[in-house]
Coordinates of C-alpha atoms and ligand atoms in Angstrom, one line a residue:
Chain A
M19 CA -69.6 79.3 -19.9
A20 CA -72.1 80.5 -22.5
S21 CA -73.3 83.9 -21.5
G22 CA -74.7 87.0 -23.3
G23 CA -76.6 84.8 -25.7
Q24 CA -73.4 83.4 -27.3
T25 CA -74.9 80.1 -28.4
D26 CA -74.1 80.2 -32.0
T27 CA -71.4 77.5 -32.2
E28 CA -70.8 78.2 -35.9
T29 CA -69.4 81.6 -35.3
Q30 CA -67.7 80.7 -32.0
E31 CA -64.0 80.4 -32.1
T32 CA -62.7 76.8 -31.4
Y33 CA -59.6 75.8 -29.8
V34 CA -58.6 72.1 -29.9
V35 CA -56.1 70.6 -27.6
I36 CA -54.6 67.5 -28.9
G37 CA -53.8 65.1 -26.0
A38 CA -55.7 65.0 -22.6
G39 CA -52.6 64.6 -20.2
H40 CA -51.2 66.9 -17.6
G41 CA -50.4 69.7 -19.8
A42 CA -53.7 69.6 -21.8
G43 CA -55.6 69.8 -18.5
Q44 CA -53.6 72.9 -17.3
A45 CA -54.0 74.5 -20.8
A46 CA -57.8 74.2 -20.6
V47 CA -57.8 75.8 -17.2
T48 CA -55.6 78.6 -18.3
L49 CA -57.6 79.3 -21.5
R50 CA -60.7 79.8 -19.3
A51 CA -58.8 81.7 -16.7
K52 CA -57.5 84.1 -19.5
G53 CA -61.1 84.8 -20.5
F54 CA -61.3 82.7 -23.6
Q55 CA -65.1 82.0 -24.1
G56 CA -65.2 80.0 -27.3
R57 CA -65.2 76.2 -27.6
I58 CA -62.4 74.2 -26.0
I59 CA -62.0 70.6 -27.0
L60 CA -59.6 68.2 -25.5
I61 CA -59.0 65.0 -27.2
G62 CA -57.2 62.1 -25.5
E63 CA -56.3 58.5 -26.5
E64 CA -56.6 57.3 -22.8
S65 CA -59.8 56.5 -21.1
Y66 CA -59.2 59.0 -18.2
A67 CA -59.7 62.7 -17.8
P68 CA -56.3 64.4 -17.4
Y69 CA -54.3 62.8 -14.4
Q70 CA -51.0 63.2 -12.8
R71 CA -48.5 60.5 -13.7
P72 CA -45.9 60.8 -11.0
A73 CA -47.7 58.8 -8.5
L74 CA -48.1 55.9 -11.0
S75 CA -44.8 54.4 -10.2
K76 CA -44.9 55.5 -6.5
A77 CA -48.0 55.5 -4.3
F78 CA -50.5 54.3 -6.9
L79 CA -48.2 51.3 -7.7
S80 CA -47.8 50.5 -4.1
G81 CA -51.6 50.7 -3.5
D82 CA -51.4 53.7 -1.1
L83 CA -53.3 56.2 -3.4
A84 CA -56.6 55.7 -4.9
L85 CA -57.3 56.4 -8.7
E86 CA -59.7 59.3 -8.0
R87 CA -56.7 61.1 -6.3
L88 CA -54.6 61.0 -9.5
Y89 CA -57.0 63.4 -11.4
F90 CA -55.6 66.7 -12.3
K91 CA -59.1 68.4 -11.8
P92 CA -62.3 66.6 -10.7
P93 CA -63.7 65.0 -13.9
E94 CA -66.8 67.2 -13.6
Y95 CA -64.6 70.2 -13.9
Y96 CA -64.7 70.0 -17.7
A97 CA -68.4 70.1 -18.2
K98 CA -68.8 72.7 -15.7
N99 CA -66.4 75.0 -17.6
D100 CA -67.9 74.2 -20.9
I101 CA -64.8 72.1 -22.0
D102 CA -65.6 69.1 -24.3
L103 CA -63.5 66.1 -23.3
I104 CA -63.4 63.4 -26.0
L105 CA -61.6 60.4 -24.6
D106 CA -60.6 56.9 -26.0
T107 CA -60.1 58.8 -29.2
V108 CA -56.8 59.4 -31.2
V109 CA -56.2 62.5 -33.3
T110 CA -54.9 60.9 -36.5
R111 CA -54.1 63.9 -38.7
L112 CA -53.6 67.6 -38.4
D113 CA -54.5 69.5 -41.6
R114 CA -53.0 73.0 -41.4
E115 CA -54.3 74.1 -44.7
K116 CA -58.0 73.3 -43.9
K117 CA -57.4 74.0 -40.2
T118 CA -59.1 70.6 -39.2
I119 CA -58.1 67.6 -37.2
A120 CA -59.2 64.1 -38.0
L121 CA -60.2 61.7 -35.2
S122 CA -60.0 57.9 -35.0
D123 CA -63.8 57.7 -34.9
G124 CA -64.0 59.3 -38.3
R125 CA -64.9 62.8 -37.2
V126 CA -63.3 65.9 -38.6
I127 CA -63.2 69.0 -36.5
G128 CA -62.4 72.4 -37.6
Y129 CA -60.2 74.6 -35.3
D130 CA -59.2 78.2 -35.1
K131 CA -56.1 77.3 -32.9
A132 CA -54.6 74.0 -32.0
L133 CA -52.4 73.0 -29.2
L134 CA -50.3 69.8 -29.4
A135 CA -50.1 68.4 -25.8
T136 CA -49.3 64.9 -27.0
G137 CA -46.6 64.2 -24.4
S138 CA -44.4 61.2 -24.9
R139 CA -44.6 57.4 -25.0
V140 CA -42.4 54.7 -23.7
R141 CA -39.5 53.6 -25.8
K142 CA -40.0 50.0 -26.9
I143 CA -37.1 47.7 -27.2
P144 CA -37.1 45.0 -30.0
L145 CA -36.1 42.0 -27.8
P146 CA -37.4 38.6 -28.3
G147 CA -40.2 37.8 -25.9
V148 CA -41.3 41.2 -25.1
D149 CA -44.9 40.5 -26.1
L150 CA -45.1 37.5 -23.4
P151 CA -47.8 37.9 -20.8
G152 CA -46.1 39.3 -17.7
V153 CA -44.0 41.9 -19.6
F154 CA -45.1 45.4 -19.0
Y155 CA -44.1 49.1 -19.8
L156 CA -45.3 51.8 -17.5
R157 CA -46.8 55.1 -18.7
T158 CA -50.5 55.0 -17.9
I159 CA -53.0 54.0 -15.3
A160 CA -53.9 51.0 -17.4
D161 CA -50.2 49.9 -17.3
V162 CA -50.1 50.0 -13.6
E163 CA -53.4 48.2 -13.3
G164 CA -51.9 45.4 -15.4
I165 CA -48.6 45.4 -13.3
R166 CA -50.5 45.4 -9.9
A167 CA -52.7 42.6 -11.0
S168 CA -49.6 40.4 -11.3
C169 CA -47.9 41.7 -8.2
A170 CA -48.5 38.7 -5.8
K171 CA -46.4 38.8 -2.6
G172 CA -43.2 36.9 -3.2
A173 CA -43.4 37.0 -6.9
K174 CA -40.2 37.8 -8.8
I175 CA -40.0 41.0 -10.7
V176 CA -37.2 42.0 -13.0
I177 CA -37.0 45.6 -13.9
V178 CA -35.3 46.3 -17.1
G179 CA -33.7 49.9 -16.8
G180 CA -32.3 51.5 -13.7
G181 CA -33.6 55.0 -14.5
Y182 CA -35.8 56.9 -11.9
I183 CA -39.0 55.2 -13.1
G184 CA -37.2 51.7 -12.9
L185 CA -36.0 52.5 -9.4
E186 CA -39.4 53.8 -8.1
V187 CA -41.0 50.6 -9.4
A188 CA -38.4 48.7 -7.4
A189 CA -39.1 50.6 -4.2
S190 CA -42.9 50.3 -4.7
T191 CA -42.9 46.5 -5.5
R192 CA -40.4 45.9 -2.6
K193 CA -43.0 47.5 -0.4
L194 CA -45.6 45.0 -1.7
G195 CA -43.2 42.2 -0.8
L196 CA -41.9 41.2 -4.1
D197 CA -38.5 39.8 -4.9
V198 CA -37.0 42.7 -7.0
T199 CA -34.1 42.7 -9.4
V200 CA -32.9 45.8 -11.5
L201 CA -30.9 45.3 -14.6
E202 CA -29.3 48.3 -16.0
T203 CA -27.0 48.5 -19.1
E204 CA -25.0 51.5 -18.0
S205 CA -22.2 51.2 -15.4
R206 CA -24.5 53.1 -12.9
V207 CA -28.2 53.7 -12.2
M208 CA -30.0 56.9 -13.2
A209 CA -26.8 57.9 -15.2
R210 CA -28.7 60.2 -17.4
A211 CA -30.2 62.2 -14.5
V212 CA -27.7 62.3 -11.7
G213 CA -23.9 62.4 -11.1
K214 CA -22.0 59.4 -9.9
P215 CA -22.0 60.0 -6.1
V216 CA -26.0 60.2 -6.3
S217 CA -26.0 56.9 -8.4
D218 CA -23.8 55.2 -5.7
F219 CA -26.1 56.4 -3.0
F220 CA -29.1 55.0 -4.7
E221 CA -27.5 51.7 -5.4
A222 CA -26.5 51.3 -1.8
L223 CA -30.0 52.4 -0.7
H224 CA -31.7 49.8 -2.8
A225 CA -29.3 47.1 -1.7
E226 CA -30.0 47.9 1.9
E227 CA -33.8 47.6 1.1
G228 CA -33.2 44.2 -0.4
V229 CA -33.2 44.9 -4.0
T230 CA -30.7 43.3 -6.4
I231 CA -29.2 45.8 -8.7
K232 CA -26.9 44.6 -11.6
T233 CA -25.4 47.3 -13.6
G234 CA -23.6 46.8 -17.0
Q235 CA -26.1 44.2 -17.9
A236 CA -27.5 44.0 -21.4
V237 CA -30.9 42.3 -21.5
K238 CA -30.8 39.8 -24.5
A239 CA -34.2 38.2 -24.3
L240 CA -37.3 37.5 -22.3
E241 CA -38.3 33.9 -22.3
G242 CA -41.2 31.6 -21.2
K243 CA -43.7 29.2 -22.6
S244 CA -46.9 30.7 -22.3
K245 CA -45.9 33.6 -20.1
L246 CA -42.8 35.2 -18.9
E247 CA -40.5 32.9 -16.9
R248 CA -37.0 34.4 -17.2
V249 CA -34.9 37.3 -18.3
V250 CA -31.6 36.4 -20.0
C251 CA -28.7 38.7 -20.3
A252 CA -26.0 39.0 -22.9
D253 CA -23.3 37.7 -20.6
G254 CA -25.4 34.6 -20.1
S255 CA -26.8 35.4 -16.8
V256 CA -30.5 34.2 -16.2
W257 CA -33.0 35.8 -13.9
Q258 CA -36.2 34.0 -12.9
A259 CA -39.1 36.3 -13.3
D260 CA -42.9 36.3 -12.9
I261 CA -43.2 40.0 -14.1
A262 CA -40.8 42.2 -15.9
V263 CA -41.3 46.0 -16.1
I264 CA -39.3 47.8 -18.9
G265 CA -38.3 51.3 -18.3
V266 CA -35.7 52.5 -20.8
G267 CA -36.9 56.0 -21.5
I268 CA -39.4 57.7 -23.7
V269 CA -39.8 59.3 -27.1
P270 CA -41.9 62.4 -27.7
N271 CA -45.1 62.1 -29.7
Q272 CA -44.1 64.5 -32.5
E273 CA -45.4 62.5 -35.5
L274 CA -48.7 64.5 -35.9
A275 CA -46.6 67.7 -36.2
E276 CA -44.1 66.2 -38.4
E277 CA -46.6 64.9 -40.9
A278 CA -48.2 68.3 -40.9
G279 CA -44.9 69.8 -42.1
L280 CA -44.0 71.5 -38.9
P281 CA -40.4 71.4 -37.9
V282 CA -39.3 68.7 -35.4
D283 CA -36.0 68.1 -34.0
N284 CA -36.0 65.7 -30.9
G285 CA -39.4 67.2 -30.1
I286 CA -41.8 69.7 -31.8
V287 CA -39.8 72.7 -32.3
V288 CA -41.4 75.8 -30.5
D289 CA -40.2 79.3 -29.3
A290 CA -40.2 80.5 -25.8
A291 CA -43.8 81.3 -26.0
C292 CA -44.7 77.8 -27.2
R293 CA -45.5 78.7 -30.7
T294 CA -44.6 76.6 -33.7
T295 CA -43.9 78.2 -37.0
D296 CA -47.7 78.0 -37.9
P297 CA -49.4 81.0 -36.1
S298 CA -52.4 78.8 -35.4
V299 CA -50.5 75.8 -33.8
F300 CA -48.9 75.7 -30.4
A301 CA -47.2 72.8 -28.6
A302 CA -46.5 72.1 -24.8
G303 CA -45.1 69.5 -22.5
D304 CA -43.0 66.4 -23.2
C305 CA -43.6 66.6 -26.8
T306 CA -41.7 69.9 -27.3
N307 CA -38.1 71.1 -28.0
H308 CA -37.8 74.6 -26.7
P309 CA -35.3 77.2 -26.0
N310 CA -34.0 78.1 -22.5
D311 CA -32.2 81.3 -22.0
I312 CA -30.9 80.3 -18.5
F313 CA -29.0 77.4 -20.0
E314 CA -28.5 79.0 -23.3
R315 CA -29.6 75.9 -25.2
R316 CA -32.6 74.0 -26.4
L317 CA -34.2 71.5 -24.3
R318 CA -36.7 68.6 -24.3
L319 CA -37.9 67.9 -20.9
E320 CA -39.8 65.2 -19.2
S321 CA -41.3 66.8 -16.2
V322 CA -44.5 67.9 -14.5
H323 CA -43.1 71.5 -13.9
N324 CA -42.3 71.8 -17.7
A325 CA -45.7 70.5 -18.8
L326 CA -47.6 72.9 -16.4
E327 CA -45.5 75.9 -17.2
Q328 CA -45.5 75.4 -21.0
A329 CA -49.3 74.8 -20.9
K330 CA -49.8 78.0 -19.2
T331 CA -47.5 79.8 -21.5
A332 CA -49.0 78.2 -24.6
A333 CA -52.5 79.0 -23.4
A334 CA -51.7 82.5 -22.8
A335 CA -50.1 82.8 -26.3
M336 CA -53.4 81.3 -27.8
C337 CA -55.1 84.2 -26.0
G338 CA -52.6 86.8 -27.6
I339 CA -50.7 87.1 -24.5
V340 CA -47.0 86.5 -25.2
N341 CA -44.8 85.5 -22.2
D342 CA -41.5 83.8 -22.6
Y343 CA -41.1 80.6 -20.6
N344 CA -37.6 80.5 -19.1
Q345 CA -37.2 78.7 -15.8
V346 CA -34.8 76.5 -13.9
P347 CA -36.2 73.0 -14.6
W348 CA -37.1 71.0 -11.5
F349 CA -38.0 67.4 -10.7
W350 CA -38.4 64.9 -7.9
S351 CA -38.4 61.2 -7.3
D352 CA -39.5 59.3 -4.2
Q353 CA -38.0 55.9 -3.3
Y354 CA -38.7 54.5 0.2
N355 CA -38.3 57.3 2.6
V356 CA -35.9 59.2 0.3
K357 CA -36.9 62.2 -1.5
L358 CA -34.7 63.2 -4.4
Q359 CA -35.1 66.8 -5.7
I360 CA -33.3 67.9 -8.7
A361 CA -33.0 71.4 -10.0
G362 CA -31.1 72.8 -13.2
L363 CA -29.3 70.7 -15.7
S364 CA -26.0 69.0 -14.8
Q365 CA -24.8 68.3 -18.3
G366 CA -21.3 69.8 -18.9
Y367 CA -20.4 70.2 -15.3
D368 CA -16.7 70.3 -14.5
Q369 CA -17.0 69.9 -10.7
I370 CA -19.2 68.1 -8.2
V371 CA -19.4 69.4 -4.6
L372 CA -20.9 67.3 -1.8
R373 CA -22.7 68.8 1.3
G374 CA -23.8 66.5 4.0
D375 CA -23.5 62.8 4.7
P376 CA -24.8 60.3 2.2
S377 CA -24.8 57.6 5.1
Q378 CA -27.4 59.8 6.9
R379 CA -29.6 59.5 3.8
K380 CA -29.4 63.4 3.7
F381 CA -27.0 65.2 1.4
A382 CA -26.7 67.3 -1.8
A383 CA -24.6 67.2 -4.9
F384 CA -23.9 70.6 -6.5
Y385 CA -22.8 70.7 -10.1
L386 CA -20.5 73.6 -11.1
K387 CA -19.3 74.6 -14.5
Q388 CA -16.4 77.0 -14.5
G389 CA -17.4 78.1 -11.0
M390 CA -21.1 78.6 -11.8
L391 CA -23.9 76.6 -10.1
I392 CA -25.8 74.7 -12.8
A393 CA -27.6 72.0 -10.9
V394 CA -28.3 70.2 -7.6
D395 CA -29.3 66.7 -6.7
A396 CA -30.8 67.1 -3.1
I397 CA -31.5 63.9 -1.1
N398 CA -33.8 64.7 1.8
A399 CA -32.1 68.2 1.6
V400 CA -34.8 70.7 1.0
P401 CA -32.8 73.9 1.8
E402 CA -30.1 72.9 -0.6
Y403 CA -32.8 72.3 -3.3
M404 CA -34.9 75.4 -2.7
A405 CA -31.8 77.7 -2.5
S406 CA -30.3 76.3 -5.5
R407 CA -33.3 76.9 -7.7
K408 CA -32.8 80.6 -7.0
L409 CA -28.9 80.4 -7.2
I410 CA -29.0 78.7 -10.6
A411 CA -31.5 81.1 -12.1
A412 CA -29.0 84.0 -11.1
H413 CA -25.9 82.2 -12.5
A414 CA -24.4 82.4 -9.1
R415 CA -21.0 81.6 -8.4
I416 CA -20.3 80.3 -4.9
A417 CA -17.0 79.0 -3.6
P418 CA -17.0 75.2 -3.4
E419 CA -15.8 75.4 0.2
R420 CA -18.9 77.5 1.3
L421 CA -21.3 75.2 -0.6
A422 CA -19.8 72.1 1.3
D423 CA -19.8 73.9 4.7
M424 CA -22.8 72.7 6.7
S425 CA -22.3 75.4 9.2
I426 CA -23.2 78.1 6.6
P427 CA -27.0 77.9 6.2
M428 CA -28.2 77.7 2.5
K429 CA -30.6 80.6 3.0
S430 CA -27.6 82.9 3.7
M431 CA -26.2 82.2 0.3
I432 CA -29.2 83.6 -1.6
E433 CA -29.2 86.8 0.5
Chain B
M23 CA -65.5 64.2 6.8
A24 CA -64.8 67.8 7.8
K25 CA -66.4 71.1 6.9
I26 CA -63.4 73.3 5.9
T27 CA -63.5 76.9 5.0
Y28 CA -61.0 78.3 2.5
I29 CA -60.5 82.0 2.4
E30 CA -59.0 83.4 -0.8
F31 CA -56.5 86.4 -0.6
D32 CA -59.3 88.7 -1.8
G33 CA -61.7 87.6 1.0
A34 CA -63.9 85.2 -1.1
R35 CA -65.0 82.3 1.3
H36 CA -65.6 78.8 0.3
E37 CA -67.2 76.4 2.8
V38 CA -66.8 72.8 1.5
D39 CA -67.2 69.1 2.8
V40 CA -63.9 67.3 2.6
S41 CA -63.7 63.5 3.0
T42 CA -61.5 61.8 5.6
G43 CA -58.4 60.5 3.9
L44 CA -58.0 63.3 1.6
N45 CA -55.7 66.2 2.5
V46 CA -56.5 69.9 2.8
M47 CA -54.9 70.6 -0.6
E48 CA -57.1 68.0 -2.4
G49 CA -60.1 69.6 -0.7
A50 CA -59.5 72.8 -2.5
V51 CA -58.6 71.3 -5.8
K52 CA -61.6 69.0 -5.8
N53 CA -63.8 71.8 -5.0
L54 CA -62.3 74.0 -7.7
I55 CA -61.2 76.7 -5.2
P56 CA -58.7 79.0 -6.8
G57 CA -55.4 80.0 -5.1
I58 CA -53.7 76.7 -4.6
D59 CA -51.6 75.4 -7.5
A60 CA -50.2 72.1 -6.0
D61 CA -47.9 71.4 -8.8
C62 CA -46.5 68.2 -7.5
G63 CA -49.8 66.8 -6.6
G64 CA -49.2 66.5 -2.9
A65 CA -45.7 65.1 -2.9
C66 CA -44.3 67.9 -0.6
A67 CA -42.0 68.7 -3.5
C68 CA -43.2 72.1 -4.8
A69 CA -44.4 74.4 -2.1
T70 CA -47.3 75.6 -4.2
C71 CA -50.0 74.6 -1.8
H72 CA -49.1 77.1 0.9
V73 CA -52.0 78.2 3.4
Y74 CA -52.3 80.0 6.6
V75 CA -54.1 78.0 9.2
D76 CA -56.5 79.9 11.5
P77 CA -54.6 80.4 14.8
D78 CA -57.4 78.4 16.6
W79 CA -56.7 75.3 14.5
V80 CA -53.0 75.3 14.7
E81 CA -52.8 72.5 17.3
K82 CA -55.5 70.4 15.7
T83 CA -53.7 70.4 12.4
G84 CA -50.6 69.0 14.0
K85 CA -46.9 69.6 13.6
P86 CA -45.2 69.9 10.1
S87 CA -42.5 67.6 9.4
E88 CA -39.0 68.8 9.1
M89 CA -39.1 68.6 5.4
E90 CA -42.3 70.6 5.2
L91 CA -40.7 73.3 7.4
S92 CA -37.7 73.6 5.2
M93 CA -39.9 73.9 2.1
L94 CA -42.0 76.7 3.8
D95 CA -38.7 78.4 4.9
F96 CA -38.2 79.4 1.2
A97 CA -42.0 80.2 0.5
E98 CA -43.1 83.8 -0.2
D99 CA -44.9 85.6 2.6
L100 CA -44.3 83.1 5.3
Q101 CA -46.3 83.6 8.4
K102 CA -46.3 81.9 11.9
T103 CA -49.2 79.5 11.0
S104 CA -48.1 78.7 7.4
R105 CA -48.4 75.1 6.4
L106 CA -48.3 73.2 3.1
S107 CA -51.9 72.1 2.8
C108 CA -51.0 68.7 1.1
Q109 CA -49.4 67.7 4.3
I110 CA -52.6 68.2 6.5
E111 CA -54.7 65.0 6.4
V112 CA -58.4 65.4 6.9
D113 CA -60.5 63.6 9.5
D114 CA -63.5 64.4 11.6
S115 CA -61.4 66.3 14.1
L116 CA -60.8 69.0 11.6
D117 CA -64.6 69.8 11.1
G118 CA -64.8 73.6 11.1
L119 CA -61.2 74.2 10.0
I120 CA -60.5 77.6 8.4
V121 CA -57.4 78.2 6.3
R122 CA -56.5 81.4 4.4
L123 CA -54.7 81.5 1.1
P124 CA -51.7 83.7 0.3
E125 CA -51.5 86.1 -2.6
T126 CA -49.4 83.9 -4.8
Q127 CA -48.0 80.4 -4.6
G128 CA -44.3 79.5 -5.0
Ligands
FAD12 C1 -44.4 56.6 -14.2 C2 -44.0 58.0 -14.3 C3 -43.5 58.8 -13.1 C4 -43.3 60.1 -13.3 N1 -42.8 60.8 -12.2 C5 -42.6 62.1 -12.4 C6 -42.2 63.0 -11.3 O1 -41.9 62.3 -10.1 N2 -42.0 64.3 -11.4 C7 -42.0 64.8 -12.5 O2 -41.9 66.1 -12.7 N3 -42.4 64.2 -13.6 C8 -42.6 62.9 -13.6 N4 -43.1 62.1 -14.8 C9 -43.1 62.9 -16.0 C10 -44.4 63.6 -16.2 O3 -45.6 62.7 -15.8 C11 -44.6 64.0 -17.6 O4 -43.5 64.9 -17.9 C12 -45.9 64.7 -17.8 O5 -46.9 63.8 -17.7 C13 -46.0 65.3 -19.2 O6 -47.1 65.9 -19.4 P1 -47.8 66.1 -21.0 O7 -49.1 66.6 -20.8 O8 -46.6 66.7 -21.8 O9 -47.8 64.6 -21.4 P2 -48.7 63.4 -21.1 O10 -49.0 63.5 -19.6 O11 -48.0 62.2 -21.6 O12 -50.1 63.4 -21.8 C14 -50.1 63.4 -23.2 C15 -51.5 62.6 -23.5 O13 -51.8 62.8 -24.8 C16 -52.3 61.6 -25.4 N5 -52.0 61.5 -26.9 C17 -50.8 61.5 -27.6 N6 -51.0 61.5 -28.8 C18 -52.3 61.7 -29.1 C19 -53.2 61.7 -30.2 N7 -52.6 61.8 -31.4 N8 -54.5 61.8 -30.0 C20 -55.1 61.7 -28.8 N9 -54.3 61.7 -27.6 C21 -52.9 61.7 -27.8 C22 -51.5 60.6 -24.6 O14 -52.1 59.3 -24.6 C23 -51.5 61.1 -23.3 O15 -52.5 60.8 -22.4 C24 -43.5 60.7 -14.6 C25 -43.9 60.0 -15.7 C26 -44.2 58.7 -15.5 C27 -44.7 57.9 -16.8
FES13 S1 -48.8 70.1 -3.6 FE1 -46.6 70.3 -3.9 S2 -45.9 70.5 -1.8 FE2 -48.0 70.4 -1.5

C-alpha cells in the first residue's frame, strides 16, 4: 500500500514471485504481513489467481464445489494489497547476474529478490496414443474442466495409476455415475504413500463402491480412431474406455533454477530457511529439495502444508527474518466417506502396528523404526492422526501394545 | 445470506455479509479477515479454522460431527463453544451470527 509518498517505482525494491500457485499466494500474503512495502509481482502460467489444488480431484471434479471456492484469496485481494498479478505468462529465464527475469510476452523485469514457487508438473508417459482426444492428465482447473466435459453418466473411464490422485478421481467419477477402472503397475495401490494394510483397505473400499482395480498392470498403449476407445495392457488385456486419466506422479519444475546455474537435485536445493546459494534467490513448495531435522534427511514434498509453510519461511527470509522450517509433514486424501490423514514419513520403517478395525472403515497404521514412531496413516481416525503429529515430532517411543490398545486414549499418550 | 460478525483476538470487529452455501471459514477468507488460516481449504483436515461461537448461537450453528470434535480435542485453547468454522454452513438462519477468533491457529 503506497503511503508516505512512496510512489517512485524506480527506487522501490521489487520482489518477484515466479509461479502463481498455492505457495506463491501465501508468499505474497506473508511479504505484506511482514511489512514489505516495495513492489510484489507474481507471474503465473495459468489463467487463474492462486488457487487450491486439493479439491480438483475431489469435490471440484464431482461438481460439488464451484470454481470461485477454489481461490486461495479472493482475486481482488492482490490489487487491494498492491500486488501485481501477471497471469497467462511464463517466466522463460532467470538471469542472476543482471537480476532480471524474462517473460514469454517479451518483457524483462528487474528484481531485487526472486522467489521460485514453480511447483511441479505431471509426469508424462510416452505411450502410443496419449495424444488422442479423451486422454487427460490432472493438475489444473483447465484439466478438470476438460475431464468433466467428457464425464457423461455411464461413460467408461480408465484411470492409469493408482496413486492417491488416481483413486480420488475414481471416487469422484464413480459419484458422477461413471463405469470406473483403475490400472496400477505396482502390486498394490498408493504403494509410494502408504503401507500394505492401508493399500489393502483402499482396494477393498473401491471394490465395494463398484470400481474395478487391477494391480500389476502395465499399460502399453491407448488406442482409438479419432478419439480414445480402449486401453491396452502389456499382458494383452484390453479395457474399453471413453476417457482415460493418467496420474503417474509429478516432476518438480526446477529447470529455470538449473539453467540459471543454481544447484538442483530432485528439486531446487534450498536450506531450512528456503534460501538457495544465491542470496537474492529463494524457493518454496513442490519445486524444492530441503533439509528436515526431524527426519535427518533431505526431502522433496508434494503437499499443501509444505507449500504454505515454506512460502511463509521464504517470505520471512526475504524480509531478513531467518526461521528454520522443520515440521512433521502432513497430508490428507478424501475418497467416498473416508478421510485418510497421513503424518510423518514411513520410509525405512521396520514395524507396522494397527489400531482399530479396517472393516469399520476406521483404523490407523503406525510406522515404527527401531521403536520410534515415524509415521501414521489414519483412516477416519482423527485422534490417532493428531496425537501422532506431536509424537513424531518428539521422536516418541511408545510400546506397540499400547499403540494398538483402543482402551488407551491417544490423548493420554502425548501427556 | 447472513450478516456475520467476526471478532479478532485483539477485539477488532468485522461485520460482513456471507452468501448462503459458503461456510463461516470462507466468509472470513473472502473478506480478508485475519486470524483464520484454513490450511486445508475446508476439508476438516487441519484444524486451523478454529472459532468460538457466541453462546447465543450455539444451537443455531448445529452439532459438530464426530470427526470435527476429535480434531477440536487437539486444538489449542479449546472452549465449550469451539468449532471448526469450515464445518458451519451459512444460510439465512445464521443472520446475526457472532464468532470470536482464538489467539493462534493450529
Ligand atoms: C489433483 C491434486 C490433488 C491434490 N490433493 C492434495 C491434498 O489433498 N492434500 C495436499 O496436501 N496436497 C494435495 N495436492 C498437492 C498440492 O496441491 C501441491 O503440493 C501444492 O499445490 C504445491 O504448491 P506450489 O505452490 O508449490 O505449486 P503449484 O500449486 O503447482 O503452483 C505452481 C504454479 O507455478 C506455475 N509455473 C511453473 N513454472 C512457471 C514459470 N516458469 N512461469 C510462470 N509460472 C510457472 C505453474 O503453472 C503453477 O500454476 C494435490 C495436487 C493435485 C494436482
Ligand atoms: S479449514 Fe482445515 S479444518 Fe477447517
